[in-house]
Short mmCIF file of C-alpha atoms and ligand atoms in Angstrom, two decimals:
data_model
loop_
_atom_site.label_atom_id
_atom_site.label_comp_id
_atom_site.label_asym_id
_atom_site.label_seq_id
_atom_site.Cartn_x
_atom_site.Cartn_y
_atom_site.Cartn_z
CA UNK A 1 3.41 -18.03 11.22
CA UNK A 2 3.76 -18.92 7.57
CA UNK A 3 4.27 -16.27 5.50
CA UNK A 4 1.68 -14.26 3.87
CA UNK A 5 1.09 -14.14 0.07
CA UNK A 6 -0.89 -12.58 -2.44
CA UNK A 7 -4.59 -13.72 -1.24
CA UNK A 8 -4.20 -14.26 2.15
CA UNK A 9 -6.47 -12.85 4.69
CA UNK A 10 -4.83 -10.12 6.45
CA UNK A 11 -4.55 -11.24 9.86
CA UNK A 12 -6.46 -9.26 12.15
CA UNK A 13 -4.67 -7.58 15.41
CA UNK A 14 -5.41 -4.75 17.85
CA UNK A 15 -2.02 -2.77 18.97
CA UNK A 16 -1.71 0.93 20.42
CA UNK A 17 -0.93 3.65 18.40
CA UNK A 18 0.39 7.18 18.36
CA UNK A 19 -3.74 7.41 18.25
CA UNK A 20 -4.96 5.36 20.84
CA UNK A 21 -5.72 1.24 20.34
CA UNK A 22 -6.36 0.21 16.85
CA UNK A 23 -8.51 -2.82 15.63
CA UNK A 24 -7.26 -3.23 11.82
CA UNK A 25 -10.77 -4.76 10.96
CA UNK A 26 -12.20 -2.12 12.69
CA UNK A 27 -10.01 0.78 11.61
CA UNK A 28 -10.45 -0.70 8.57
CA UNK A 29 -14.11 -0.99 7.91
CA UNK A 30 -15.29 -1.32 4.19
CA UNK A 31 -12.31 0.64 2.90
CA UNK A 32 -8.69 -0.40 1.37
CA UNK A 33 -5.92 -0.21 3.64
CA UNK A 34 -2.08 0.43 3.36
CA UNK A 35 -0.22 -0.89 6.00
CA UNK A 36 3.94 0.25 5.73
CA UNK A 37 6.71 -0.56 8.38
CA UNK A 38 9.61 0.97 8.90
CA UNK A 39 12.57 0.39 10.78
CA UNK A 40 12.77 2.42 14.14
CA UNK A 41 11.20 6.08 15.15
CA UNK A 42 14.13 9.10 15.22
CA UNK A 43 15.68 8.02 11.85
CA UNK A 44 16.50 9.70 8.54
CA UNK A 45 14.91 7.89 5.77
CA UNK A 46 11.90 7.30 7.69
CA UNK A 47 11.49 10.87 8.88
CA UNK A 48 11.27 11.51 5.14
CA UNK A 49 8.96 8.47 4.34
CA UNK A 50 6.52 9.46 7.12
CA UNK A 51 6.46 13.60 6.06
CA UNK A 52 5.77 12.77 2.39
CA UNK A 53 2.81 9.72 3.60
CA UNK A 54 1.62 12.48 5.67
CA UNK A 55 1.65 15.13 2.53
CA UNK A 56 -0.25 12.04 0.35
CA UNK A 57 -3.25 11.35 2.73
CA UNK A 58 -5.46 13.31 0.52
CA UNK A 59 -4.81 11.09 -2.45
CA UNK A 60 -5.29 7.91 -0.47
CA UNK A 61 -8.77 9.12 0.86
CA UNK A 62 -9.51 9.86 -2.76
CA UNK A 63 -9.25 5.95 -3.20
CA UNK A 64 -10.70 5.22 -0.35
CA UNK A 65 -7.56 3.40 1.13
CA UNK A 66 -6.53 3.72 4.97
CA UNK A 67 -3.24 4.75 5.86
CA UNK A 68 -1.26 2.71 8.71
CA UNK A 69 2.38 2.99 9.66
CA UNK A 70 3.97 0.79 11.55
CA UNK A 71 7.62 0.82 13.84
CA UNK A 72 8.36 -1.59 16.59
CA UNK A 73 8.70 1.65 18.94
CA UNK A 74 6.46 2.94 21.95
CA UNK A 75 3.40 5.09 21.40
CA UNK A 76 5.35 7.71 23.73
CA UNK A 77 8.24 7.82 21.41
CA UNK A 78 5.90 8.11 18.37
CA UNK A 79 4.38 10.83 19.99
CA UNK A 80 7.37 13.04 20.08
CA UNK A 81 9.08 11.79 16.58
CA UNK A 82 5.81 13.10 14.90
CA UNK A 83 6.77 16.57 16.59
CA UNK A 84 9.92 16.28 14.67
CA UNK A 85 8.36 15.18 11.36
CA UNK A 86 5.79 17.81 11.58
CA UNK A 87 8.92 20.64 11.95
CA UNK A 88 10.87 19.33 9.61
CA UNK A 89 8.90 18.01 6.99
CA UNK A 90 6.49 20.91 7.01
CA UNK A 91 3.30 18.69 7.78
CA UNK A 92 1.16 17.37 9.96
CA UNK A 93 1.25 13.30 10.77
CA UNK A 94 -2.50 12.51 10.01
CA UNK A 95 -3.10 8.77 10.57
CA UNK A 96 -1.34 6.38 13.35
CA UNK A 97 1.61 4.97 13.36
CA UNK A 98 1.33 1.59 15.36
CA UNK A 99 3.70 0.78 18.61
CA UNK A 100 4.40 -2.64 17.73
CA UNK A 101 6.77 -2.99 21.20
CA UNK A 102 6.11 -6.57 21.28
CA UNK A 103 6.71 -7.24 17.53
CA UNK A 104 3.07 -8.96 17.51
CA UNK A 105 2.20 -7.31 14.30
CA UNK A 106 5.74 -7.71 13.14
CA UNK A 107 5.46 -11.37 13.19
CA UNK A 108 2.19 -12.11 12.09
CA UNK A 109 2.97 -9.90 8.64
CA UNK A 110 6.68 -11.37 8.75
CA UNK A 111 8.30 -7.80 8.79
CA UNK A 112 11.61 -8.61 10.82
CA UNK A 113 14.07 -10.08 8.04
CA UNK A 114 16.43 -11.26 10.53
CA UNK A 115 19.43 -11.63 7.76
CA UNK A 116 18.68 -7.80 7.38
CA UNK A 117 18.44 -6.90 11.03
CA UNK A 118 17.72 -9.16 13.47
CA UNK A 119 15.06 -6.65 15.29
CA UNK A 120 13.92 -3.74 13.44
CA UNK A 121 11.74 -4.45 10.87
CA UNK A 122 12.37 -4.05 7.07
CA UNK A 123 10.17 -1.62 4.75
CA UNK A 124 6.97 -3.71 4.18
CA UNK A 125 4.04 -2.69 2.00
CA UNK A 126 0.90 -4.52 2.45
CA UNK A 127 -2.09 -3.41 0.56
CA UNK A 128 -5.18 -4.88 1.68
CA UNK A 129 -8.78 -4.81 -0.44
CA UNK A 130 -12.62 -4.24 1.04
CA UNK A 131 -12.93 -8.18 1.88
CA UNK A 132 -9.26 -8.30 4.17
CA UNK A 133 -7.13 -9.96 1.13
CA UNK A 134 -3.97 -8.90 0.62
CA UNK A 135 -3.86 -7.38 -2.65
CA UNK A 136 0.54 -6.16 -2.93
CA UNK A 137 3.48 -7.34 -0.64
CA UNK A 138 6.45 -5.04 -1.20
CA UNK A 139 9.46 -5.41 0.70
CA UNK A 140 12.53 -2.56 0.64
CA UNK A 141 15.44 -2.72 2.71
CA UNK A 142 16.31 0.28 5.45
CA UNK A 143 18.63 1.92 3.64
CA UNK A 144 15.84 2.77 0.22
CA UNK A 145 13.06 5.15 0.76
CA UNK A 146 9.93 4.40 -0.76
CA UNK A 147 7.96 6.27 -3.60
CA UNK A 148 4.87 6.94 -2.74
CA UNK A 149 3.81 8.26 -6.38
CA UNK A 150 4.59 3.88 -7.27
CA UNK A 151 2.28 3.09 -4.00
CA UNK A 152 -0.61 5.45 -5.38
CA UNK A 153 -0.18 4.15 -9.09
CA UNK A 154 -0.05 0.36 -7.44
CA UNK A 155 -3.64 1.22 -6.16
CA UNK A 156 -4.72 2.84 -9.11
CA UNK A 157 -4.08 -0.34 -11.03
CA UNK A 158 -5.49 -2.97 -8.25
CA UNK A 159 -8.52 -0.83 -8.02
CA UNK A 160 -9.59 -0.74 -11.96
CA UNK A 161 -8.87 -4.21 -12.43
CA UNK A 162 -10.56 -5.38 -9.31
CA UNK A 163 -13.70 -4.03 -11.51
CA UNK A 164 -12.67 -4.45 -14.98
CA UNK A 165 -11.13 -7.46 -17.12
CA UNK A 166 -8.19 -5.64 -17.34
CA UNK A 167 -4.43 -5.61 -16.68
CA UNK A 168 -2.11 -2.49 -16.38
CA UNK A 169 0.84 -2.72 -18.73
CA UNK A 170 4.40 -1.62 -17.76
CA UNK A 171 5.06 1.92 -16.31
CA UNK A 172 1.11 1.99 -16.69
CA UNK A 173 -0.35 5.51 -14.85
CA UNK A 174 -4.27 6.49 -14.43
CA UNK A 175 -5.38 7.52 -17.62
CA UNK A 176 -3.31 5.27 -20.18
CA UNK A 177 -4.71 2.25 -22.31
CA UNK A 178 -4.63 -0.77 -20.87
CA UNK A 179 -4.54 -4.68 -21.38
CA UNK A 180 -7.77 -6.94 -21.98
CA UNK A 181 -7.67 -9.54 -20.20
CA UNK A 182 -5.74 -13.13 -21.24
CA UNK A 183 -9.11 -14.72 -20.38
CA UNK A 184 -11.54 -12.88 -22.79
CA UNK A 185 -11.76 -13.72 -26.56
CA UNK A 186 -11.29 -10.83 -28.41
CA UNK A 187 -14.61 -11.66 -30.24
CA UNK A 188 -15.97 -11.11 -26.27
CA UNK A 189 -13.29 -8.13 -25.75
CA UNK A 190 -14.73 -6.51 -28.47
CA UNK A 191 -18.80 -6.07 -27.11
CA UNK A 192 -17.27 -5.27 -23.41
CA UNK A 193 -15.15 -2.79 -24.31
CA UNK A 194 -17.29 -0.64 -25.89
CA UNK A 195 -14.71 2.39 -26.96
CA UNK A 196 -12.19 0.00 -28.91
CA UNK A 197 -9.83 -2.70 -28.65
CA UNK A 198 -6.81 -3.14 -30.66
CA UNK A 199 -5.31 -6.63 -31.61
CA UNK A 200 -1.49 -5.98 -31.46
CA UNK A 201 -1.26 -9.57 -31.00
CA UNK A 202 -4.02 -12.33 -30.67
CA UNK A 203 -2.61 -12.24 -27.05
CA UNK A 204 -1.77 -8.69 -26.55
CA UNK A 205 -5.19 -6.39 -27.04
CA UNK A 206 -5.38 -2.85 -25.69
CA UNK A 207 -8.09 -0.66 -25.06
CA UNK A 208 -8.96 2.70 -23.60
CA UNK A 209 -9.17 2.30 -19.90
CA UNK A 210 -12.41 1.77 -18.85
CA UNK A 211 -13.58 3.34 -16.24
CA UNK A 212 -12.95 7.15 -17.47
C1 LIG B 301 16.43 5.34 8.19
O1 LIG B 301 15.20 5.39 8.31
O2 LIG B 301 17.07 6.31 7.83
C2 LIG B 301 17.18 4.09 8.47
C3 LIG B 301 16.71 3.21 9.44
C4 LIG B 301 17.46 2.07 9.71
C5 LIG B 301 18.61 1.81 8.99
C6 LIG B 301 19.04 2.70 8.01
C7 LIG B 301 18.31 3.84 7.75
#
Protein backbone atom coordinates (compact mmCIF):
# COMPACT_ATOMS: atom_id res chain seq x y z
CA UNK A 1 0.00 0.00 0.00
CA UNK A 2 1.53 3.30 -0.99
CA UNK A 3 1.33 5.72 1.39
CA UNK A 4 -1.41 8.11 1.82
CA UNK A 5 -1.09 11.92 1.29
CA UNK A 6 -2.91 14.96 1.51
CA UNK A 7 -5.94 14.19 -1.07
CA UNK A 8 -6.15 10.74 -1.04
CA UNK A 9 -9.33 8.93 -0.59
CA UNK A 10 -9.47 7.48 2.74
CA UNK A 11 -9.54 3.92 2.21
CA UNK A 12 -12.60 2.40 3.31
CA UNK A 13 -12.50 -0.73 5.93
CA UNK A 14 -14.93 -2.43 8.33
CA UNK A 15 -13.08 -3.69 11.73
CA UNK A 16 -14.73 -4.44 15.29
CA UNK A 17 -14.74 -2.09 17.85
CA UNK A 18 -15.08 -1.59 21.58
CA UNK A 19 -18.77 -0.77 19.87
CA UNK A 20 -19.56 -3.46 17.75
CA UNK A 21 -18.34 -3.64 13.72
CA UNK A 22 -17.65 -0.35 12.18
CA UNK A 23 -17.95 0.60 8.39
CA UNK A 24 -15.80 4.00 8.24
CA UNK A 25 -18.01 5.12 5.20
CA UNK A 26 -20.78 4.19 7.04
CA UNK A 27 -19.86 5.42 10.50
CA UNK A 28 -18.91 8.15 8.70
CA UNK A 29 -21.82 9.34 6.70
CA UNK A 30 -21.85 13.07 5.50
CA UNK A 31 -19.78 14.21 8.47
CA UNK A 32 -15.82 14.89 9.07
CA UNK A 33 -14.01 12.27 10.73
CA UNK A 34 -10.86 12.04 13.03
CA UNK A 35 -9.29 8.92 12.97
CA UNK A 36 -6.08 8.72 15.86
CA UNK A 37 -3.93 5.55 16.67
CA UNK A 38 -2.17 4.87 19.40
CA UNK A 39 0.22 2.44 20.43
CA UNK A 40 -1.26 -0.45 22.63
CA UNK A 41 -4.43 -0.47 25.25
CA UNK A 42 -3.18 -0.44 29.26
CA UNK A 43 -0.57 2.36 28.70
CA UNK A 44 0.19 5.75 30.24
CA UNK A 45 0.23 8.34 27.64
CA UNK A 46 -2.60 6.86 25.92
CA UNK A 47 -4.77 6.47 29.01
CA UNK A 48 -4.35 10.25 29.11
CA UNK A 49 -4.89 10.82 25.28
CA UNK A 50 -8.09 8.71 25.31
CA UNK A 51 -9.67 10.54 28.84
CA UNK A 52 -9.06 14.05 27.43
CA UNK A 53 -10.62 12.78 23.50
CA UNK A 54 -13.33 11.50 25.60
CA UNK A 55 -13.70 15.05 27.64
CA UNK A 56 -13.53 16.87 23.83
CA UNK A 57 -16.41 14.93 22.07
CA UNK A 58 -18.67 17.81 22.58
CA UNK A 59 -16.46 20.15 20.63
CA UNK A 60 -15.97 17.70 17.79
CA UNK A 61 -19.84 17.22 17.40
CA UNK A 62 -19.96 20.99 17.36
CA UNK A 63 -17.96 20.62 13.98
CA UNK A 64 -19.58 17.96 12.95
CA UNK A 65 -16.40 15.67 12.93
CA UNK A 66 -16.53 11.84 14.05
CA UNK A 67 -14.31 10.64 16.56
CA UNK A 68 -12.37 7.17 15.94
CA UNK A 69 -9.53 5.70 17.94
CA UNK A 70 -7.64 3.18 16.91
CA UNK A 71 -5.00 0.38 18.83
CA UNK A 72 -3.96 -2.86 17.31
CA UNK A 73 -5.60 -4.58 20.56
CA UNK A 74 -8.81 -6.87 20.97
CA UNK A 75 -12.27 -5.43 21.40
CA UNK A 76 -12.24 -7.50 24.84
CA UNK A 77 -9.21 -5.71 26.04
CA UNK A 78 -10.68 -2.33 24.93
CA UNK A 79 -13.54 -3.12 26.78
CA UNK A 80 -11.90 -3.28 30.12
CA UNK A 81 -9.05 -0.41 29.46
CA UNK A 82 -12.08 2.00 28.96
CA UNK A 83 -13.12 0.87 32.62
CA UNK A 84 -9.80 2.16 33.63
CA UNK A 85 -9.92 5.40 31.62
CA UNK A 86 -13.34 6.12 32.79
CA UNK A 87 -11.90 5.79 36.76
CA UNK A 88 -9.09 7.48 36.26
CA UNK A 89 -9.64 10.08 33.94
CA UNK A 90 -12.99 11.01 35.40
CA UNK A 91 -15.01 10.38 32.06
CA UNK A 92 -16.82 8.36 30.12
CA UNK A 93 -15.19 6.79 26.64
CA UNK A 94 -17.94 7.99 24.15
CA UNK A 95 -17.01 6.82 20.62
CA UNK A 96 -15.10 3.39 19.59
CA UNK A 97 -11.91 2.63 19.70
CA UNK A 98 -11.18 0.09 16.77
CA UNK A 99 -9.52 -3.60 17.47
CA UNK A 100 -7.24 -3.52 14.68
CA UNK A 101 -5.83 -7.34 15.79
CA UNK A 102 -4.89 -7.99 12.33
CA UNK A 103 -3.21 -4.59 11.65
CA UNK A 104 -5.64 -4.29 8.46
CA UNK A 105 -6.36 -0.73 9.21
CA UNK A 106 -2.83 -0.27 10.37
CA UNK A 107 -1.52 -0.97 7.01
CA UNK A 108 -3.80 0.49 4.75
CA UNK A 109 -3.27 4.12 6.72
CA UNK A 110 0.57 3.13 7.14
CA UNK A 111 0.45 3.50 11.04
CA UNK A 112 3.22 0.84 12.04
CA UNK A 113 6.65 2.85 11.60
CA UNK A 114 8.63 -0.17 11.88
CA UNK A 115 12.06 1.94 12.66
CA UNK A 116 9.85 3.16 15.67
CA UNK A 117 8.41 -0.15 16.70
CA UNK A 118 8.17 -2.83 14.61
CA UNK A 119 4.35 -3.67 15.79
CA UNK A 120 2.55 -1.14 17.65
CA UNK A 121 1.55 1.56 15.78
CA UNK A 122 2.81 5.21 16.05
CA UNK A 123 0.38 8.29 16.96
CA UNK A 124 -1.38 8.97 13.60
CA UNK A 125 -3.87 11.75 12.95
CA UNK A 126 -5.93 11.48 9.93
CA UNK A 127 -8.58 14.02 9.36
CA UNK A 128 -10.91 13.16 6.75
CA UNK A 129 -13.59 15.82 4.96
CA UNK A 130 -17.53 15.12 3.84
CA UNK A 131 -16.31 13.61 0.31
CA UNK A 132 -13.59 10.76 2.10
CA UNK A 133 -10.32 13.04 1.32
CA UNK A 134 -7.89 13.21 3.65
CA UNK A 135 -7.68 16.65 4.73
CA UNK A 136 -4.29 16.44 7.80
CA UNK A 137 -1.75 13.51 8.33
CA UNK A 138 -0.01 14.01 11.66
CA UNK A 139 2.33 11.60 12.90
CA UNK A 140 3.81 11.70 16.82
CA UNK A 141 5.94 9.19 18.22
CA UNK A 142 4.78 6.97 21.53
CA UNK A 143 6.52 8.66 23.87
CA UNK A 144 4.52 12.58 23.00
CA UNK A 145 0.94 12.97 23.88
CA UNK A 146 -1.12 14.82 21.64
CA UNK A 147 -2.97 18.24 22.11
CA UNK A 148 -6.15 18.05 21.37
CA UNK A 149 -6.81 21.99 21.70
CA UNK A 150 -4.04 21.89 18.11
CA UNK A 151 -6.48 18.96 16.66
CA UNK A 152 -9.69 21.22 17.29
CA UNK A 153 -7.90 24.48 15.98
CA UNK A 154 -6.55 22.14 12.85
CA UNK A 155 -10.35 21.66 12.08
CA UNK A 156 -11.30 25.00 12.74
CA UNK A 157 -8.93 26.15 10.04
CA UNK A 158 -9.68 23.18 7.34
CA UNK A 159 -13.31 23.86 7.86
CA UNK A 160 -13.36 27.87 7.07
CA UNK A 161 -11.14 27.55 4.28
CA UNK A 162 -12.84 24.58 2.78
CA UNK A 163 -15.65 27.48 2.32
CA UNK A 164 -13.76 30.59 2.08
CA UNK A 165 -10.63 31.83 -0.08
CA UNK A 166 -8.79 31.91 2.85
CA UNK A 167 -5.67 30.66 4.67
CA UNK A 168 -5.05 30.59 8.52
CA UNK A 169 -1.83 32.33 9.44
CA UNK A 170 0.59 31.02 12.14
CA UNK A 171 -0.68 30.19 15.71
CA UNK A 172 -4.08 31.21 13.93
CA UNK A 173 -7.28 30.35 16.54
CA UNK A 174 -11.23 30.77 15.65
CA UNK A 175 -11.89 34.24 15.75
CA UNK A 176 -8.53 35.94 14.46
CA UNK A 177 -7.96 37.66 10.94
CA UNK A 178 -6.94 35.67 8.44
CA UNK A 179 -5.08 35.40 4.99
CA UNK A 180 -6.79 36.09 1.46
CA UNK A 181 -6.00 33.84 -0.62
CA UNK A 182 -2.53 33.85 -3.02
CA UNK A 183 -5.01 33.26 -5.88
CA UNK A 184 -7.34 36.35 -5.60
CA UNK A 185 -6.30 39.88 -6.82
CA UNK A 186 -6.70 42.14 -4.23
CA UNK A 187 -8.82 44.30 -6.65
CA UNK A 188 -11.16 40.78 -6.41
CA UNK A 189 -10.22 40.41 -2.49
CA UNK A 190 -11.54 43.59 -1.99
CA UNK A 191 -15.59 43.03 -3.33
CA UNK A 192 -15.46 39.34 -1.56
CA UNK A 193 -14.47 40.34 1.51
CA UNK A 194 -16.88 42.64 2.28
CA UNK A 195 -15.68 43.83 6.03
CA UNK A 196 -12.00 44.85 4.88
CA UNK A 197 -8.84 43.69 3.61
CA UNK A 198 -5.55 45.05 4.41
CA UNK A 199 -2.52 45.06 1.92
CA UNK A 200 0.50 44.41 4.26
CA UNK A 201 2.12 43.24 1.24
CA UNK A 202 0.82 42.85 -2.43
CA UNK A 203 1.17 39.12 -1.35
CA UNK A 204 0.27 39.19 2.22
CA UNK A 205 -3.59 40.66 2.64
CA UNK A 206 -5.58 40.06 5.80
CA UNK A 207 -9.04 40.32 6.55
CA UNK A 208 -11.57 39.70 9.27
CA UNK A 209 -12.45 36.07 9.18
CA UNK A 210 -15.29 35.48 7.33
CA UNK A 211 -17.59 33.45 8.43
CA UNK A 212 -18.38 35.26 11.96
C1 LIG B 1 2.07 5.26 26.32
O1 LIG B 1 0.95 5.36 25.81
O2 LIG B 1 2.31 5.70 27.43
C2 LIG B 1 3.20 4.63 25.58
C3 LIG B 1 2.94 3.60 24.69
C4 LIG B 1 4.02 3.00 24.04
C5 LIG B 1 5.31 3.45 24.28
C6 LIG B 1 5.53 4.50 25.16
C7 LIG B 1 4.46 5.10 25.82
Amino acid sequence: MATLRLGDTAPDFTVDSSMGMINLYDYLGDSWGILFSHPADFTPVCTTELGTAAKFKDEFDKRNVKMLALSVDSAASHAEWIKDINEVQNTTVNFPILADEDRKVSDLYDMIHPKADSTLTVRSVFIIAPDKTVKLILTYPASTGRNFYELLRVIDSLQLTAYHKVATPANWKNGDNVVVSPAIATADAKKIFTKGVEEIKPYLRMTPQPNL
